[in-house]
């Protein structure tokens, strides 16, 4: 491979690092903040942000850099083109109508999951996630996706896992997470209680392709006051079926 191609590849990687850095921030970012977060030299950061702003991927304001309008156009194109998002909606609509709970489909992106489809019941949760919301893999339904990560990558992740205080107050350790992931891998499902938000209960099932690879998850979520002491167990077969139907249509 020529030096020119290597440099082009490195430039592209750096540009994507900048976009992902700005995406992860809830507020506009100054040039120095982007430089520090990405580890890029300030002059390199300035060159990349200028190019991205000119192309509409970033917007420059007095407060700092934000994602630009072109990103929204890409998101719209994704919803039109992505097969998983397209086939999921009618399946989720049926799942929500028969259970009365919020249903969603997430896919893995690195060490996070992204919401690609969602259907709310008439009386929805107190909080709502927009399409495109990015969440961690080590909480709630993300564990089904995390359980499908190749063993070597998962071992490295758990070896460096610092632990997490869940919304219930329970301290999640690397060992407790490993045990939950083993169960999720064996059953293809996971039920969580007050992990991300107090009082919420969710049931998640893996969606697989024709080769059996996990390509996403179907998630059903509600609040503790709407279910019995058995949790969401009586809806398990419906969630699993929804995940299977989606996978069969891909």
JSON list of C-alpha atoms in Angstrom, two decimals:
[
{"chain": "A", "resi": 1, "resn": "UNK", "atom": "CA", "xyz": [0.00, 0.00, 0.00]},
{"chain": "A", "resi": 2, "resn": "UNK", "atom": "CA", "xyz": [1.36, 3.42, -0.97]},
{"chain": "A", "resi": 3, "resn": "UNK", "atom": "CA", "xyz": [2.20, 6.11, 1.56]},
{"chain": "A", "resi": 4, "resn": "UNK", "atom": "CA", "xyz": [-0.44, 8.32, -0.05]},
{"chain": "A", "resi": 5, "resn": "UNK", "atom": "CA", "xyz": [-3.19, 5.75, 0.58]},
{"chain": "A", "resi": 6, "resn": "UNK", "atom": "CA", "xyz": [-2.04, 5.25, 4.17]},
{"chain": "A", "resi": 7, "resn": "UNK", "atom": "CA", "xyz": [-2.19, 9.00, 4.76]},
{"chain": "A", "resi": 8, "resn": "UNK", "atom": "CA", "xyz": [-5.64, 9.22, 3.18]},
{"chain": "A", "resi": 9, "resn": "UNK", "atom": "CA", "xyz": [-6.88, 6.43, 5.42]},
{"chain": "A", "resi": 10, "resn": "UNK", "atom": "CA", "xyz": [-5.43, 8.12, 8.50]},
{"chain": "A", "resi": 11, "resn": "UNK", "atom": "CA", "xyz": [-7.06, 11.44, 7.55]},
{"chain": "A", "resi": 12, "resn": "UNK", "atom": "CA", "xyz": [-10.44, 9.73, 7.15]},
{"chain": "A", "resi": 13, "resn": "UNK", "atom": "CA", "xyz": [-10.08, 8.02, 10.54]},
{"chain": "A", "resi": 14, "resn": "UNK", "atom": "CA", "xyz": [-9.25, 11.34, 12.18]},
{"chain": "A", "resi": 15, "resn": "UNK", "atom": "CA", "xyz": [-12.23, 13.06, 10.56]},
{"chain": "A", "resi": 16, "resn": "UNK", "atom": "CA", "xyz": [-14.55, 10.31, 11.82]},
{"chain": "A", "resi": 17, "resn": "UNK", "atom": "CA", "xyz": [-13.00, 10.60, 15.29]},
{"chain": "A", "resi": 18, "resn": "UNK", "atom": "CA", "xyz": [-13.87, 14.31, 15.30]},
{"chain": "A", "resi": 19, "resn": "UNK", "atom": "CA", "xyz": [-17.45, 13.68, 14.16]},
{"chain": "A", "resi": 20, "resn": "UNK", "atom": "CA", "xyz": [-17.96, 10.99, 16.82]},
{"chain": "A", "resi": 21, "resn": "UNK", "atom": "CA", "xyz": [-16.42, 13.23, 19.45]},
{"chain": "A", "resi": 22, "resn": "UNK", "atom": "CA", "xyz": [-18.83, 16.08, 18.70]},
{"chain": "A", "resi": 23, "resn": "UNK", "atom": "CA", "xyz": [-21.75, 13.65, 18.48]},
{"chain": "A", "resi": 24, "resn": "UNK", "atom": "CA", "xyz": [-21.04, 12.36, 21.99]},
{"chain": "A", "resi": 25, "resn": "UNK", "atom": "CA", "xyz": [-21.17, 15.86, 23.50]},
{"chain": "A", "resi": 26, "resn": "UNK", "atom": "CA", "xyz": [-24.46, 17.31, 24.73]},
{"chain": "A", "resi": 27, "resn": "UNK", "atom": "CA", "xyz": [-23.18, 20.86, 24.22]},
{"chain": "A", "resi": 28, "resn": "UNK", "atom": "CA", "xyz": [-21.14, 22.69, 21.55]},
{"chain": "A", "resi": 29, "resn": "UNK", "atom": "CA", "xyz": [-17.42, 21.91, 21.73]},
{"chain": "A", "resi": 30, "resn": "UNK", "atom": "CA", "xyz": [-14.53, 24.32, 21.46]},
{"chain": "A", "resi": 31, "resn": "UNK", "atom": "CA", "xyz": [-11.63, 23.50, 19.17]},
{"chain": "A", "resi": 32, "resn": "UNK", "atom": "CA", "xyz": [-9.36, 22.88, 22.15]},
{"chain": "A", "resi": 33, "resn": "UNK", "atom": "CA", "xyz": [-11.89, 20.48, 23.67]},
{"chain": "A", "resi": 34, "resn": "UNK", "atom": "CA", "xyz": [-12.09, 18.46, 20.46]},
{"chain": "A", "resi": 35, "resn": "UNK", "atom": "CA", "xyz": [-8.30, 18.40, 20.24]},
{"chain": "A", "resi": 36, "resn": "UNK", "atom": "CA", "xyz": [-7.96, 17.12, 23.80]},
{"chain": "A", "resi": 37, "resn": "UNK", "atom": "CA", "xyz": [-10.75, 14.54, 23.49]},
{"chain": "A", "resi": 38, "resn": "UNK", "atom": "CA", "xyz": [-9.45, 13.07, 20.23]},
{"chain": "A", "resi": 39, "resn": "UNK", "atom": "CA", "xyz": [-5.76, 13.36, 21.00]},
{"chain": "A", "resi": 40, "resn": "UNK", "atom": "CA", "xyz": [-5.16, 15.28, 17.78]},
{"chain": "A", "resi": 41, "resn": "UNK", "atom": "CA", "xyz": [-2.81, 18.25, 17.53]},
{"chain": "A", "resi": 42, "resn": "UNK", "atom": "CA", "xyz": [-4.66, 21.57, 17.57]},
{"chain": "A", "resi": 43, "resn": "UNK", "atom": "CA", "xyz": [-3.59, 22.45, 14.02]},
{"chain": "A", "resi": 44, "resn": "UNK", "atom": "CA", "xyz": [-4.74, 19.06, 12.73]},
{"chain": "A", "resi": 45, "resn": "UNK", "atom": "CA", "xyz": [-8.02, 19.48, 14.58]},
{"chain": "A", "resi": 46, "resn": "UNK", "atom": "CA", "xyz": [-8.53, 22.93, 13.08]},
{"chain": "A", "resi": 47, "resn": "UNK", "atom": "CA", "xyz": [-7.87, 21.68, 9.56]},
{"chain": "A", "resi": 48, "resn": "UNK", "atom": "CA", "xyz": [-10.32, 18.79, 9.94]},
{"chain": "A", "resi": 49, "resn": "UNK", "atom": "CA", "xyz": [-13.09, 20.83, 11.59]},
{"chain": "A", "resi": 50, "resn": "UNK", "atom": "CA", "xyz": [-12.80, 23.51, 8.90]},
{"chain": "A", "resi": 51, "resn": "UNK", "atom": "CA", "xyz": [-13.23, 20.90, 6.16]},
{"chain": "A", "resi": 52, "resn": "UNK", "atom": "CA", "xyz": [-16.13, 19.19, 7.95]},
{"chain": "A", "resi": 53, "resn": "UNK", "atom": "CA", "xyz": [-17.87, 22.52, 8.53]},
{"chain": "A", "resi": 54, "resn": "UNK", "atom": "CA", "xyz": [-17.47, 23.44, 4.87]},
{"chain": "A", "resi": 55, "resn": "UNK", "atom": "CA", "xyz": [-19.10, 20.13, 3.88]},
{"chain": "A", "resi": 56, "resn": "UNK", "atom": "CA", "xyz": [-21.94, 20.56, 6.40]},
{"chain": "A", "resi": 57, "resn": "UNK", "atom": "CA", "xyz": [-20.95, 17.74, 8.75]},
{"chain": "A", "resi": 58, "resn": "UNK", "atom": "CA", "xyz": [-20.12, 20.27, 11.48]},
{"chain": "A", "resi": 59, "resn": "UNK", "atom": "CA", "xyz": [-21.57, 23.69, 12.24]},
{"chain": "A", "resi": 60, "resn": "UNK", "atom": "CA", "xyz": [-19.43, 26.43, 13.78]},
{"chain": "A", "resi": 61, "resn": "UNK", "atom": "CA", "xyz": [-21.04, 28.85, 16.24]},
{"chain": "A", "resi": 62, "resn": "UNK", "atom": "CA", "xyz": [-19.76, 31.27, 18.86]},
{"chain": "A", "resi": 63, "resn": "UNK", "atom": "CA", "xyz": [-20.40, 28.58, 21.47]},
{"chain": "A", "resi": 64, "resn": "UNK", "atom": "CA", "xyz": [-18.35, 26.00, 19.56]},
{"chain": "A", "resi": 65, "resn": "UNK", "atom": "CA", "xyz": [-18.82, 23.17, 17.10]},
{"chain": "A", "resi": 66, "resn": "UNK", "atom": "CA", "xyz": [-21.95, 21.04, 16.77]},
{"chain": "A", "resi": 67, "resn": "UNK", "atom": "CA", "xyz": [-23.00, 18.45, 14.23]},
{"chain": "A", "resi": 68, "resn": "UNK", "atom": "CA", "xyz": [-24.14, 20.05, 10.97]},
{"chain": "A", "resi": 69, "resn": "UNK", "atom": "CA", "xyz": [-27.37, 19.63, 8.97]},
{"chain": "A", "resi": 70, "resn": "UNK", "atom": "CA", "xyz": [-25.84, 17.13, 6.56]},
{"chain": "A", "resi": 71, "resn": "UNK", "atom": "CA", "xyz": [-25.80, 14.58, 9.38]},
{"chain": "A", "resi": 72, "resn": "UNK", "atom": "CA", "xyz": [-29.58, 14.86, 9.64]},
{"chain": "A", "resi": 73, "resn": "UNK", "atom": "CA", "xyz": [-29.90, 14.17, 5.92]},
{"chain": "A", "resi": 74, "resn": "UNK", "atom": "CA", "xyz": [-27.78, 11.05, 6.38]},
{"chain": "A", "resi": 75, "resn": "UNK", "atom": "CA", "xyz": [-30.03, 9.94, 9.24]},
{"chain": "A", "resi": 76, "resn": "UNK", "atom": "CA", "xyz": [-33.09, 10.36, 7.02]},
{"chain": "A", "resi": 77, "resn": "UNK", "atom": "CA", "xyz": [-31.43, 8.34, 4.27]},
{"chain": "A", "resi": 78, "resn": "UNK", "atom": "CA", "xyz": [-30.63, 5.59, 6.78]},
{"chain": "A", "resi": 79, "resn": "UNK", "atom": "CA", "xyz": [-34.29, 5.29, 7.78]},
{"chain": "A", "resi": 80, "resn": "UNK", "atom": "CA", "xyz": [-35.26, 4.97, 4.11]},
{"chain": "A", "resi": 81, "resn": "UNK", "atom": "CA", "xyz": [-32.52, 2.51, 3.17]},
{"chain": "A", "resi": 82, "resn": "UNK", "atom": "CA", "xyz": [-31.98, 0.30, 6.22]},
{"chain": "A", "resi": 83, "resn": "UNK", "atom": "CA", "xyz": [-33.83, -3.00, 5.89]},
{"chain": "A", "resi": 84, "resn": "UNK", "atom": "CA", "xyz": [-33.84, -3.72, 9.63]},
{"chain": "A", "resi": 85, "resn": "UNK", "atom": "CA", "xyz": [-35.47, -0.39, 10.47]},
{"chain": "A", "resi": 86, "resn": "UNK", "atom": "CA", "xyz": [-38.05, -0.86, 7.70]},
{"chain": "A", "resi": 87, "resn": "UNK", "atom": "CA", "xyz": [-39.20, -4.37, 8.64]},
{"chain": "A", "resi": 88, "resn": "UNK", "atom": "CA", "xyz": [-39.09, -3.71, 12.39]},
{"chain": "A", "resi": 89, "resn": "UNK", "atom": "CA", "xyz": [-41.81, -1.06, 12.62]},
{"chain": "A", "resi": 90, "resn": "UNK", "atom": "CA", "xyz": [-44.89, -3.20, 11.80]},
{"chain": "A", "resi": 91, "resn": "UNK", "atom": "CA", "xyz": [-43.60, -5.99, 14.05]},
{"chain": "A", "resi": 92, "resn": "UNK", "atom": "CA", "xyz": [-43.05, -3.57, 16.93]},
{"chain": "A", "resi": 93, "resn": "UNK", "atom": "CA", "xyz": [-46.46, -2.02, 16.32]},
{"chain": "A", "resi": 94, "resn": "UNK", "atom": "CA", "xyz": [-48.07, -5.42, 16.80]},
{"chain": "A", "resi": 95, "resn": "UNK", "atom": "CA", "xyz": [-45.96, -6.13, 19.89]},
{"chain": "A", "resi": 96, "resn": "UNK", "atom": "CA", "xyz": [-46.92, -2.83, 21.51]},
{"chain": "A", "resi": 97, "resn": "UNK", "atom": "CA", "xyz": [-50.60, -3.26, 20.65]},
{"chain": "A", "resi": 98, "resn": "UNK", "atom": "CA", "xyz": [-50.72, -6.74, 22.23]},
{"chain": "A", "resi": 99, "resn": "UNK", "atom": "CA", "xyz": [-48.73, -5.87, 25.36]},
{"chain": "A", "resi": 100, "resn": "UNK", "atom": "CA", "xyz": [-49.45, -2.19, 25.92]},
{"chain": "A", "resi": 101, "resn": "UNK", "atom": "CA", "xyz": [-45.73, -1.51, 26.44]},
{"chain": "A", "resi": 102, "resn": "UNK", "atom": "CA", "xyz": [-43.03, 0.40, 24.55]},
{"chain": "A", "resi": 103, "resn": "UNK", "atom": "CA", "xyz": [-41.11, -1.75, 22.05]},
{"chain": "A", "resi": 104, "resn": "UNK", "atom": "CA", "xyz": [-37.81, -0.97, 20.35]},
{"chain": "A", "resi": 105, "resn": "UNK", "atom": "CA", "xyz": [-35.06, -2.36, 18.15]},
{"chain": "A", "resi": 106, "resn": "UNK", "atom": "CA", "xyz": [-31.40, -1.60, 18.84]},
{"chain": "A", "resi": 107, "resn": "UNK", "atom": "CA", "xyz": [-28.23, -2.46, 16.95]},
{"chain": "A", "resi": 108, "resn": "UNK", "atom": "CA", "xyz": [-24.67, -2.56, 18.19]},
{"chain": "A", "resi": 109, "resn": "UNK", "atom": "CA", "xyz": [-22.17, 0.14, 17.23]},
{"chain": "A", "resi": 110, "resn": "UNK", "atom": "CA", "xyz": [-18.79, -0.38, 18.86]},
{"chain": "A", "resi": 111, "resn": "UNK", "atom": "CA", "xyz": [-19.31, -0.51, 22.62]},
{"chain": "A", "resi": 112, "resn": "UNK", "atom": "CA", "xyz": [-22.74, 1.09, 22.48]},
{"chain": "A", "resi": 113, "resn": "UNK", "atom": "CA", "xyz": [-26.17, 0.39, 21.01]},
{"chain": "A", "resi": 114, "resn": "UNK", "atom": "CA", "xyz": [-28.25, 2.65, 18.79]},
{"chain": "A", "resi": 115, "resn": "UNK", "atom": "CA", "xyz": [-32.04, 2.87, 18.65]},
{"chain": "A", "resi": 116, "resn": "UNK", "atom": "CA", "xyz": [-33.25, 2.29, 15.07]},
{"chain": "A", "resi": 117, "resn": "UNK", "atom": "CA", "xyz": [-36.99, 1.67, 15.60]},
{"chain": "A", "resi": 118, "resn": "UNK", "atom": "CA", "xyz": [-39.48, 2.35, 18.39]},
{"chain": "A", "resi": 119, "resn": "UNK", "atom": "CA", "xyz": [-43.25, 2.21, 18.97]},
{"chain": "A", "resi": 120, "resn": "UNK", "atom": "CA", "xyz": [-44.89, 3.87, 21.98]},
{"chain": "A", "resi": 121, "resn": "UNK", "atom": "CA", "xyz": [-48.25, 2.92, 23.53]},
{"chain": "A", "resi": 122, "resn": "UNK", "atom": "CA", "xyz": [-50.90, 5.61, 24.18]},
{"chain": "A", "resi": 123, "resn": "UNK", "atom": "CA", "xyz": [-49.67, 5.91, 27.77]},
{"chain": "A", "resi": 124, "resn": "UNK", "atom": "CA", "xyz": [-45.92, 5.93, 27.23]},
{"chain": "A", "resi": 125, "resn": "UNK", "atom": "CA", "xyz": [-43.04, 6.02, 29.68]},
{"chain": "A", "resi": 126, "resn": "UNK", "atom": "CA", "xyz": [-42.09, 9.17, 31.54]},
{"chain": "A", "resi": 127, "resn": "UNK", "atom": "CA", "xyz": [-38.95, 9.31, 29.42]},
{"chain": "A", "resi": 128, "resn": "UNK", "atom": "CA", "xyz": [-38.65, 8.84, 25.66]},
{"chain": "A", "resi": 129, "resn": "UNK", "atom": "CA", "xyz": [-35.64, 7.98, 23.55]},
{"chain": "A", "resi": 130, "resn": "UNK", "atom": "CA", "xyz": [-35.49, 9.46, 20.04]},
{"chain": "A", "resi": 131, "resn": "UNK", "atom": "CA", "xyz": [-34.46, 7.37, 17.06]},
{"chain": "A", "resi": 132, "resn": "UNK", "atom": "CA", "xyz": [-30.67, 7.46, 16.94]},
{"chain": "A", "resi": 133, "resn": "UNK", "atom": "CA", "xyz": [-30.25, 7.51, 20.73]},
{"chain": "A", "resi": 134, "resn": "UNK", "atom": "CA", "xyz": [-26.96, 5.90, 21.73]},
{"chain": "A", "resi": 135, "resn": "UNK", "atom": "CA", "xyz": [-26.81, 3.85, 24.95]},
{"chain": "A", "resi": 136, "resn": "UNK", "atom": "CA", "xyz": [-24.13, 1.76, 26.68]},
{"chain": "A", "resi": 137, "resn": "UNK", "atom": "CA", "xyz": [-24.00, -2.01, 26.21]},
{"chain": "A", "resi": 138, "resn": "UNK", "atom": "CA", "xyz": [-23.43, -2.87, 29.86]},
{"chain": "A", "resi": 139, "resn": "UNK", "atom": "CA", "xyz": [-26.87, -1.76, 31.08]},
{"chain": "A", "resi": 140, "resn": "UNK", "atom": "CA", "xyz": [-30.31, -3.28, 30.46]},
{"chain": "A", "resi": 141, "resn": "UNK", "atom": "CA", "xyz": [-31.04, -4.80, 27.07]},
{"chain": "A", "resi": 142, "resn": "UNK", "atom": "CA", "xyz": [-27.61, -3.87, 25.79]},
{"chain": "A", "resi": 143, "resn": "UNK", "atom": "CA", "xyz": [-26.31, -6.96, 27.60]},
{"chain": "A", "resi": 144, "resn": "UNK", "atom": "CA", "xyz": [-27.82, -9.22, 24.93]},
{"chain": "A", "resi": 145, "resn": "UNK", "atom": "CA", "xyz": [-25.71, -7.44, 22.32]},
{"chain": "A", "resi": 146, "resn": "UNK", "atom": "CA", "xyz": [-22.67, -7.42, 24.60]},
{"chain": "A", "resi": 147, "resn": "UNK", "atom": "CA", "xyz": [-23.04, -11.17, 25.16]},
{"chain": "A", "resi": 148, "resn": "UNK", "atom": "CA", "xyz": [-22.65, -11.69, 21.40]},
{"chain": "A", "resi": 149, "resn": "UNK", "atom": "CA", "xyz": [-19.27, -9.92, 21.21]},
{"chain": "A", "resi": 150, "resn": "UNK", "atom": "CA", "xyz": [-16.43, -12.30, 20.20]},
{"chain": "A", "resi": 151, "resn": "UNK", "atom": "CA", "xyz": [-14.91, -13.98, 23.32]},
{"chain": "A", "resi": 152, "resn": "UNK", "atom": "CA", "xyz": [-11.46, -12.38, 23.06]},
{"chain": "A", "resi": 153, "resn": "UNK", "atom": "CA", "xyz": [-12.92, -8.87, 22.74]},
{"chain": "A", "resi": 154, "resn": "UNK", "atom": "CA", "xyz": [-15.36, -9.51, 25.57]},
{"chain": "A", "resi": 155, "resn": "UNK", "atom": "CA", "xyz": [-12.63, -10.84, 27.86]},
{"chain": "A", "resi": 156, "resn": "UNK", "atom": "CA", "xyz": [-10.58, -7.69, 27.25]},
{"chain": "A", "resi": 157, "resn": "UNK", "atom": "CA", "xyz": [-13.62, -5.50, 27.93]},
{"chain": "A", "resi": 158, "resn": "UNK", "atom": "CA", "xyz": [-14.36, -7.27, 31.22]},
{"chain": "A", "resi": 159, "resn": "UNK", "atom": "CA", "xyz": [-10.71, -7.27, 32.28]},
{"chain": "A", "resi": 160, "resn": "UNK", "atom": "CA", "xyz": [-10.76, -3.47, 32.13]},
{"chain": "A", "resi": 161, "resn": "UNK", "atom": "CA", "xyz": [-14.31, -3.06, 33.47]},
{"chain": "A", "resi": 162, "resn": "UNK", "atom": "CA", "xyz": [-14.40, -0.64, 36.40]},
{"chain": "A", "resi": 163, "resn": "UNK", "atom": "CA", "xyz": [-17.92, -1.49, 37.56]},
{"chain": "A", "resi": 164, "resn": "UNK", "atom": "CA", "xyz": [-21.08, 0.57, 37.60]},
{"chain": "A", "resi": 165, "resn": "UNK", "atom": "CA", "xyz": [-23.71, 1.69, 40.11]},
{"chain": "A", "resi": 166, "resn": "UNK", "atom": "CA", "xyz": [-27.10, 0.81, 38.63]},
{"chain": "A", "resi": 167, "resn": "UNK", "atom": "CA", "xyz": [-30.25, 2.87, 39.21]},
{"chain": "A", "resi": 168, "resn": "UNK", "atom": "CA", "xyz": [-31.46, 0.25, 41.71]},
{"chain": "A", "resi": 169, "resn": "UNK", "atom": "CA", "xyz": [-28.42, 0.92, 43.86]},
{"chain": "A", "resi": 170, "resn": "UNK", "atom": "CA", "xyz": [-26.86, -2.44, 43.00]},
{"chain": "A", "resi": 171, "resn": "UNK", "atom": "CA", "xyz": [-23.16, -2.31, 42.25]},
{"chain": "A", "resi": 172, "resn": "UNK", "atom": "CA", "xyz": [-22.44, -4.10, 38.99]},
{"chain": "A", "resi": 173, "resn": "UNK", "atom": "CA", "xyz": [-18.98, -5.69, 38.93]},
{"chain": "A", "resi": 174, "resn": "UNK", "atom": "CA", "xyz": [-17.05, -7.43, 36.19]},
{"chain": "A", "resi": 175, "resn": "UNK", "atom": "CA", "xyz": [-17.91, -10.80, 37.75]},
{"chain": "A", "resi": 176, "resn": "UNK", "atom": "CA", "xyz": [-21.64, -10.11, 38.09]},
{"chain": "A", "resi": 177, "resn": "UNK", "atom": "CA", "xyz": [-21.74, -8.73, 34.56]},
{"chain": "A", "resi": 178, "resn": "UNK", "atom": "CA", "xyz": [-19.93, -11.79, 33.22]},
{"chain": "A", "resi": 179, "resn": "UNK", "atom": "CA", "xyz": [-22.50, -14.08, 34.86]},
{"chain": "A", "resi": 180, "resn": "UNK", "atom": "CA", "xyz": [-25.41, -12.11, 33.38]},
{"chain": "A", "resi": 181, "resn": "UNK", "atom": "CA", "xyz": [-23.79, -12.13, 29.94]},
{"chain": "A", "resi": 182, "resn": "UNK", "atom": "CA", "xyz": [-23.35, -15.90, 30.11]},
{"chain": "A", "resi": 183, "resn": "UNK", "atom": "CA", "xyz": [-27.07, -16.28, 30.84]},
{"chain": "A", "resi": 184, "resn": "UNK", "atom": "CA", "xyz": [-27.98, -13.85, 28.05]},
{"chain": "A", "resi": 185, "resn": "UNK", "atom": "CA", "xyz": [-25.78, -15.75, 25.60]},
{"chain": "A", "resi": 186, "resn": "UNK", "atom": "CA", "xyz": [-27.35, -19.08, 26.59]},
{"chain": "A", "resi": 187, "resn": "UNK", "atom": "CA", "xyz": [-30.98, -17.92, 26.38]},
{"chain": "A", "resi": 188, "resn": "UNK", "atom": "CA", "xyz": [-30.78, -15.07, 23.88]},
{"chain": "A", "resi": 189, "resn": "UNK", "atom": "CA", "xyz": [-32.79, -12.94, 26.31]},
{"chain": "A", "resi": 190, "resn": "UNK", "atom": "CA", "xyz": [-32.29, -10.69, 29.32]},
{"chain": "A", "resi": 191, "resn": "UNK", "atom": "CA", "xyz": [-34.73, -9.13, 31.80]},
{"chain": "A", "resi": 192, "resn": "UNK", "atom": "CA", "xyz": [-33.59, -6.03, 33.66]},
{"chain": "A", "resi": 193, "resn": "UNK", "atom": "CA", "xyz": [-35.03, -4.27, 36.70]},
{"chain": "A", "resi": 194, "resn": "UNK", "atom": "CA", "xyz": [-34.20, -0.65, 37.55]},
{"chain": "A", "resi": 195, "resn": "UNK", "atom": "CA", "xyz": [-30.82, -0.72, 35.82]},
{"chain": "A", "resi": 196, "resn": "UNK", "atom": "CA", "xyz": [-30.94, 2.52, 33.83]},
{"chain": "A", "resi": 197, "resn": "UNK", "atom": "CA", "xyz": [-33.92, 4.23, 35.50]},
{"chain": "A", "resi": 198, "resn": "UNK", "atom": "CA", "xyz": [-35.58, 3.42, 38.84]},
{"chain": "A", "resi": 199, "resn": "UNK", "atom": "CA", "xyz": [-38.81, 1.49, 38.50]},
{"chain": "A", "resi": 200, "resn": "UNK", "atom": "CA", "xyz": [-38.35, 0.37, 34.90]},
{"chain": "A", "resi": 201, "resn": "UNK", "atom": "CA", "xyz": [-38.46, -3.24, 33.76]},
{"chain": "A", "resi": 202, "resn": "UNK", "atom": "CA", "xyz": [-37.40, -4.46, 30.33]},
{"chain": "A", "resi": 203, "resn": "UNK", "atom": "CA", "xyz": [-37.17, -7.73, 28.44]},
{"chain": "A", "resi": 204, "resn": "UNK", "atom": "CA", "xyz": [-34.82, -8.05, 25.49]},
{"chain": "A", "resi": 205, "resn": "UNK", "atom": "CA", "xyz": [-34.41, -10.80, 22.87]},
{"chain": "A", "resi": 206, "resn": "UNK", "atom": "CA", "xyz": [-31.75, -11.26, 20.21]},
{"chain": "A", "resi": 207, "resn": "UNK", "atom": "CA", "xyz": [-32.55, -10.94, 16.51]},
{"chain": "A", "resi": 208, "resn": "UNK", "atom": "CA", "xyz": [-30.35, -13.18, 14.38]},
{"chain": "A", "resi": 209, "resn": "UNK", "atom": "CA", "xyz": [-29.64, -13.52, 10.68]},
{"chain": "A", "resi": 210, "resn": "UNK", "atom": "CA", "xyz": [-29.74, -16.72, 8.60]},
{"chain": "A", "resi": 211, "resn": "UNK", "atom": "CA", "xyz": [-26.31, -17.71, 9.95]},
{"chain": "A", "resi": 212, "resn": "UNK", "atom": "CA", "xyz": [-27.37, -17.29, 13.57]},
{"chain": "A", "resi": 213, "resn": "UNK", "atom": "CA", "xyz": [-25.34, -14.13, 14.13]},
{"chain": "A", "resi": 214, "resn": "UNK", "atom": "CA", "xyz": [-26.88, -11.52, 16.43]},
{"chain": "A", "resi": 215, "resn": "UNK", "atom": "CA", "xyz": [-27.66, -8.42, 14.34]},
{"chain": "A", "resi": 216, "resn": "UNK", "atom": "CA", "xyz": [-29.88, -6.54, 16.77]},
{"chain": "A", "resi": 217, "resn": "UNK", "atom": "CA", "xyz": [-32.28, -6.88, 19.69]},
{"chain": "A", "resi": 218, "resn": "UNK", "atom": "CA", "xyz": [-35.98, -6.37, 20.33]},
{"chain": "A", "resi": 219, "resn": "UNK", "atom": "CA", "xyz": [-36.68, -4.63, 23.62]},
{"chain": "A", "resi": 220, "resn": "UNK", "atom": "CA", "xyz": [-39.95, -4.38, 25.56]},
{"chain": "A", "resi": 221, "resn": "UNK", "atom": "CA", "xyz": [-39.99, -1.88, 28.44]},
{"chain": "A", "resi": 222, "resn": "UNK", "atom": "CA", "xyz": [-42.51, -0.71, 31.03]},
{"chain": "A", "resi": 223, "resn": "UNK", "atom": "CA", "xyz": [-42.71, 0.30, 34.70]},
{"chain": "A", "resi": 224, "resn": "UNK", "atom": "CA", "xyz": [-42.91, -1.93, 37.76]},
{"chain": "A", "resi": 225, "resn": "UNK", "atom": "CA", "xyz": [-46.43, -0.83, 38.65]},
{"chain": "A", "resi": 226, "resn": "UNK", "atom": "CA", "xyz": [-47.83, -2.21, 35.37]},
{"chain": "A", "resi": 227, "resn": "UNK", "atom": "CA", "xyz": [-46.64, -5.80, 35.84]},
{"chain": "A", "resi": 228, "resn": "UNK", "atom": "CA", "xyz": [-47.01, -8.68, 38.29]},
{"chain": "A", "resi": 229, "resn": "UNK", "atom": "CA", "xyz": [-44.38, -10.18, 40.57]},
{"chain": "A", "resi": 230, "resn": "UNK", "atom": "CA", "xyz": [-43.35, -12.46, 37.70]},
{"chain": "A", "resi": 231, "resn": "UNK", "atom": "CA", "xyz": [-42.08, -9.46, 35.80]},
{"chain": "A", "resi": 232, "resn": "UNK", "atom": "CA", "xyz": [-42.31, -9.68, 32.03]},
{"chain": "A", "resi": 233, "resn": "UNK", "atom": "CA", "xyz": [-42.09, -13.48, 31.96]},
{"chain": "A", "resi": 234, "resn": "UNK", "atom": "CA", "xyz": [-45.53, -13.95, 30.39]},
{"chain": "A", "resi": 235, "resn": "UNK", "atom": "CA", "xyz": [-44.48, -11.76, 27.45]},
{"chain": "A", "resi": 236, "resn": "UNK", "atom": "CA", "xyz": [-41.21, -13.62, 26.82]},
{"chain": "A", "resi": 237, "resn": "UNK", "atom": "CA", "xyz": [-42.57, -15.74, 23.98]},
{"chain": "A", "resi": 238, "resn": "UNK", "atom": "CA", "xyz": [-44.02, -12.66, 22.25]},
{"chain": "A", "resi": 239, "resn": "UNK", "atom": "CA", "xyz": [-40.73, -10.76, 22.42]},
{"chain": "A", "resi": 240, "resn": "UNK", "atom": "CA", "xyz": [-38.79, -13.78, 21.17]},
{"chain": "A", "resi": 241, "resn": "UNK", "atom": "CA", "xyz": [-41.28, -14.25, 18.34]},
{"chain": "A", "resi": 242, "resn": "UNK", "atom": "CA", "xyz": [-41.03, -10.58, 17.35]},
{"chain": "A", "resi": 243, "resn": "UNK", "atom": "CA", "xyz": [-37.23, -10.88, 17.22]},
{"chain": "A", "resi": 244, "resn": "UNK", "atom": "CA", "xyz": [-37.52, -14.05, 15.12]},
{"chain": "A", "resi": 245, "resn": "UNK", "atom": "CA", "xyz": [-40.02, -12.54, 12.66]},
{"chain": "A", "resi": 246, "resn": "UNK", "atom": "CA", "xyz": [-37.77, -9.52, 12.11]},
{"chain": "A", "resi": 247, "resn": "UNK", "atom": "CA", "xyz": [-34.76, -11.74, 11.50]},
{"chain": "A", "resi": 248, "resn": "UNK", "atom": "CA", "xyz": [-36.64, -13.89, 8.99]},
{"chain": "A", "resi": 249, "resn": "UNK", "atom": "CA", "xyz": [-37.52, -10.84, 6.89]},
{"chain": "A", "resi": 250, "resn": "UNK", "atom": "CA", "xyz": [-33.94, -9.67, 6.45]}
]
